[in-house]
XYZ file of N, CA and C in Angstrom:
315
model
N 9.852 190.060 54.632
C 8.555 190.641 54.343
C 8.095 191.464 55.541
N 7.629 192.656 55.285
C 7.090 193.511 56.341
C 5.570 193.382 56.343
N 5.002 193.197 57.528
C 3.554 193.078 57.657
C 3.076 194.148 58.619
N 2.020 194.856 58.210
C 1.465 195.922 59.037
C -0.054 195.796 59.092
N -0.632 196.359 60.151
C -2.073 196.528 60.250
C -2.340 198.020 60.215
N -3.261 198.448 59.356
C -3.606 199.862 59.277
C -5.036 200.042 59.769
N -5.190 200.871 60.793
C -6.504 201.185 61.336
C -6.892 202.561 60.822
N -8.062 202.657 60.191
C -8.543 203.930 59.663
C -9.657 204.441 60.561
N -9.526 205.690 60.985
C -10.517 206.304 61.863
C -11.646 206.915 61.046
N -12.753 207.226 61.725
C -13.932 207.769 61.043
C -13.649 209.110 60.370
N -12.626 209.842 60.841
C -12.309 211.139 60.211
C -11.385 210.986 58.996
N -11.077 209.725 58.630
C -10.256 209.483 57.451
C -8.777 209.330 57.737
N -8.343 209.680 58.953
C -6.933 209.495 59.304
C -6.691 208.020 59.616
N -5.440 207.629 59.590
C -5.129 206.227 59.863
C -3.885 206.112 60.727
N -3.736 204.952 61.321
C -2.571 204.631 62.150
C -2.103 203.245 61.735
N -0.813 203.082 61.612
C -0.255 201.812 61.165
C 0.544 201.162 62.288
N 0.362 199.861 62.435
C 1.072 199.080 63.446
C 1.934 198.041 62.738
N 3.232 198.030 63.035
C 4.141 197.044 62.458
C 4.047 195.745 63.247
N 3.930 194.627 62.541
C 3.955 193.317 63.189
C 5.378 192.801 63.072
N 6.156 193.029 64.118
C 7.591 192.724 64.062
C 7.944 191.418 64.763
N 6.951 190.793 65.394
C 7.219 189.567 66.142
C 6.565 188.386 65.435
N 6.944 187.185 65.847
C 6.333 185.978 65.288
C 4.897 185.819 65.774
N 4.585 186.464 66.910
C 3.244 186.370 67.491
C 2.877 187.743 68.044
N 1.741 188.282 67.600
C 1.256 189.584 68.063
C -0.134 189.391 68.648
N -0.302 189.732 69.929
C -1.610 189.615 70.563
C -2.360 190.935 70.440
N -3.676 190.837 70.257
C -4.534 192.007 70.100
C -5.704 191.871 71.062
N -5.936 192.918 71.852
C -7.071 192.870 72.773
C -7.104 194.055 73.702
N -8.062 194.005 74.625
C -8.273 195.100 75.574
C -7.268 195.081 76.729
N -6.718 193.915 77.014
C -5.743 193.792 78.106
C -4.510 194.636 77.803
N -4.056 195.379 78.802
C -2.904 196.278 78.605
C -1.631 195.550 78.205
N -1.536 194.274 78.532
C -0.331 193.516 78.194
C -0.335 193.012 76.752
N -1.430 193.223 76.024
C -1.466 192.812 74.614
C -0.493 193.679 73.814
N 0.088 193.086 72.789
C 1.020 193.825 71.935
C 0.326 194.999 71.258
N -0.925 194.791 70.839
C -1.715 195.855 70.237
C -2.937 196.045 71.144
N -2.866 197.060 71.997
C -3.880 197.316 73.015
C -5.015 198.142 72.418
N -6.255 197.601 72.463
C -7.440 198.291 71.947
C -8.387 198.504 73.124
N -8.415 199.717 73.651
C -9.165 200.017 74.874
C -10.626 200.331 74.575
N -11.343 199.336 74.082
C -12.762 199.480 73.765
C -13.492 198.313 74.436
N -14.582 198.585 75.190
C -15.280 197.514 75.905
C -15.747 196.348 75.031
N -16.061 196.580 73.756
C -16.534 195.513 72.873
C -15.418 194.549 72.461
N -14.174 194.900 72.765
C -13.029 194.057 72.431
C -12.680 193.217 73.659
N -12.497 191.907 73.454
C -12.173 190.998 74.552
C -10.770 191.293 75.098
N -10.516 190.917 76.374
C -9.183 191.154 76.956
C -8.051 190.575 76.092
N -8.204 189.346 75.623
C -7.290 188.771 74.632
C -8.188 188.327 73.487
N -8.341 189.171 72.496
C -9.333 188.944 71.442
C -8.807 187.988 70.366
N -7.613 188.284 69.861
C -7.048 187.445 68.806
C -5.536 187.613 68.783
N -4.910 186.817 67.958
C -3.470 186.961 67.766
C -3.147 186.704 66.306
N -2.060 187.303 65.878
C -1.570 187.076 64.521
C -0.200 186.432 64.641
N -0.041 185.302 63.965
C 1.248 184.620 63.953
C 1.853 184.746 62.560
N 3.168 184.827 62.520
C 3.887 184.877 61.245
C 4.927 183.759 61.272
N 4.743 182.797 60.381
C 5.658 181.660 60.285
C 6.087 181.529 58.829
N 7.380 181.572 58.590
C 7.936 181.475 57.235
C 7.294 182.494 56.284
N 7.088 183.722 56.783
C 6.546 184.785 55.950
C 5.053 184.712 55.699
N 4.370 183.732 56.299
C 2.924 183.591 56.131
C 2.236 184.028 57.416
N 1.268 184.922 57.274
C 0.556 185.447 58.441
C -0.787 184.742 58.588
N -1.160 184.515 59.854
C -2.417 183.832 60.156
C -3.050 184.508 61.364
N -4.362 184.696 61.327
C -5.065 185.261 62.474
C -5.802 184.139 63.193
N -5.756 184.187 64.524
C -6.408 183.189 65.359
C -7.302 183.897 66.371
N -8.572 183.513 66.416
C -9.490 184.064 67.416
C -9.144 183.448 68.769
N -8.989 184.252 69.809
C -8.644 183.754 71.144
C -9.755 184.009 72.157
N -10.899 184.550 71.712
C -12.007 184.855 72.608
C -13.242 184.093 72.133
N -13.537 182.939 72.758
C -14.650 182.107 72.292
C -16.003 182.844 72.261
N -16.173 183.839 73.118
C -17.444 184.564 73.170
C -17.450 185.821 72.303
N -16.369 186.084 71.597
C -16.271 187.270 70.742
C -15.910 186.846 69.329
N -16.328 187.644 68.375
C -16.042 187.327 66.978
C -14.804 188.051 66.479
N -14.047 187.337 65.666
C -12.978 187.930 64.881
C -13.412 187.776 63.434
N -13.500 188.893 62.723
C -13.954 188.856 61.330
C -12.777 188.997 60.373
N -12.773 188.154 59.355
C -11.771 188.191 58.290
C -12.523 188.406 56.992
N -12.342 189.580 56.387
C -13.062 189.941 55.164
C -14.575 189.767 55.326
N -15.070 190.124 56.520
C -16.503 190.091 56.788
C -17.052 188.778 57.303
N -16.218 187.743 57.373
C -16.666 186.434 57.840
C -16.079 186.121 59.206
N -16.918 185.600 60.103
C -16.450 185.197 61.429
C -15.560 183.967 61.287
N -14.360 184.019 61.875
C -13.409 182.910 61.743
C -12.790 182.560 63.090
N -12.368 181.311 63.213
C -11.528 180.904 64.339
C -10.070 181.064 63.953
N -9.774 180.836 62.666
C -8.432 181.081 62.140
C -8.545 181.297 60.636
N -7.617 182.081 60.110
C -7.597 182.340 58.671
C -6.220 182.822 58.267
N -5.795 182.427 57.068
C -4.552 182.945 56.509
C -4.795 184.366 56.041
N -3.814 185.246 56.258
C -3.944 186.644 55.883
C -3.169 186.938 54.610
N -3.774 187.755 53.770
C -3.142 188.200 52.534
C -3.181 189.712 52.483
N -2.388 190.279 51.592
C -2.347 191.728 51.418
C -3.750 192.275 51.148
N -4.087 193.369 51.808
C -5.354 194.092 51.672
C -6.549 193.376 52.288
N -6.333 192.284 53.026
C -7.426 191.649 53.764
C -7.906 192.593 54.851
N -9.153 192.432 55.251
C -9.715 193.225 56.344
C -9.910 192.322 57.555
N -9.503 192.820 58.720
C -9.674 192.121 59.985
C -10.462 193.044 60.897
N -11.531 192.515 61.511
C -12.334 193.342 62.408
C -12.511 192.653 63.743
N -12.253 193.431 64.819
C -12.527 192.972 66.178
C -13.381 194.051 66.836
N -14.568 193.658 67.297
C -15.494 194.656 67.815
C -15.743 195.674 66.717
N -15.739 196.976 67.050
C -15.984 198.004 66.044
C -14.726 198.438 65.292
N -13.591 197.827 65.594
C -12.315 198.262 65.019
C -11.961 197.399 63.809
N -11.684 198.074 62.678
C -11.300 197.351 61.472
C -9.883 197.730 61.056
N -9.115 196.710 60.715
C -7.745 196.885 60.250
C -7.652 196.387 58.810
N -6.745 196.983 58.052
C -6.401 196.479 56.726
C -4.995 195.913 56.822
N -4.805 194.697 56.309
C -3.499 194.049 56.319
C -2.672 194.596 55.162
N -1.440 195.009 55.463
C -0.521 195.508 54.437
C 0.727 194.629 54.466
N 0.991 193.972 53.367
C 2.185 193.124 53.262
C 3.086 193.708 52.190
N 4.353 193.885 52.556
C 5.319 194.524 51.689
C 6.500 193.588 51.495
N 6.921 193.382 50.280
C 8.073 192.520 50.014
C 9.382 193.277 50.049
N 9.354 194.533 50.493
C 10.542 195.382 50.519
C 11.568 194.816 51.495
N 12.656 194.309 50.961
C 13.685 193.689 51.811
C 14.560 194.723 52.516
N 14.357 196.007 52.237
C 15.157 197.024 52.915
C 14.628 197.317 54.324
N 13.473 196.736 54.651
C 12.911 196.937 55.996
C 13.793 196.219 56.998
N 14.083 196.871 58.094
C 14.900 196.263 59.139
C 14.002 195.396 60.015
N 14.367 194.131 60.144
C 13.595 193.211 60.985
C 14.229 193.145 62.367
N 13.410 193.371 63.385
C 13.897 193.250 64.770
C 13.352 191.961 65.360
N 14.226 191.225 66.028
C 13.796 189.968 66.660
C 14.109 190.004 68.128
């Protein structure tokens, strides 16, 4: 299963990020797998884990909110077309069952 996060900009364009690892960190820190250079985003804001094809988001910043479909969560299972928001940045979860995708480990 291929899992992606799609970020849509205010001008309507979008950028897609492939989640190719079992654990993807998201935050302002440059060492995060998905670096978001916005002051409202915590240095290590959240992470997404993928275990047995199931994706889960975990909030890693106690003083910052991670929103899942508009609700503040500490952790939540992710499904296709779910919305994840950290600070002002919103992502749409895209899950594809296309087995032709090459998985890198």
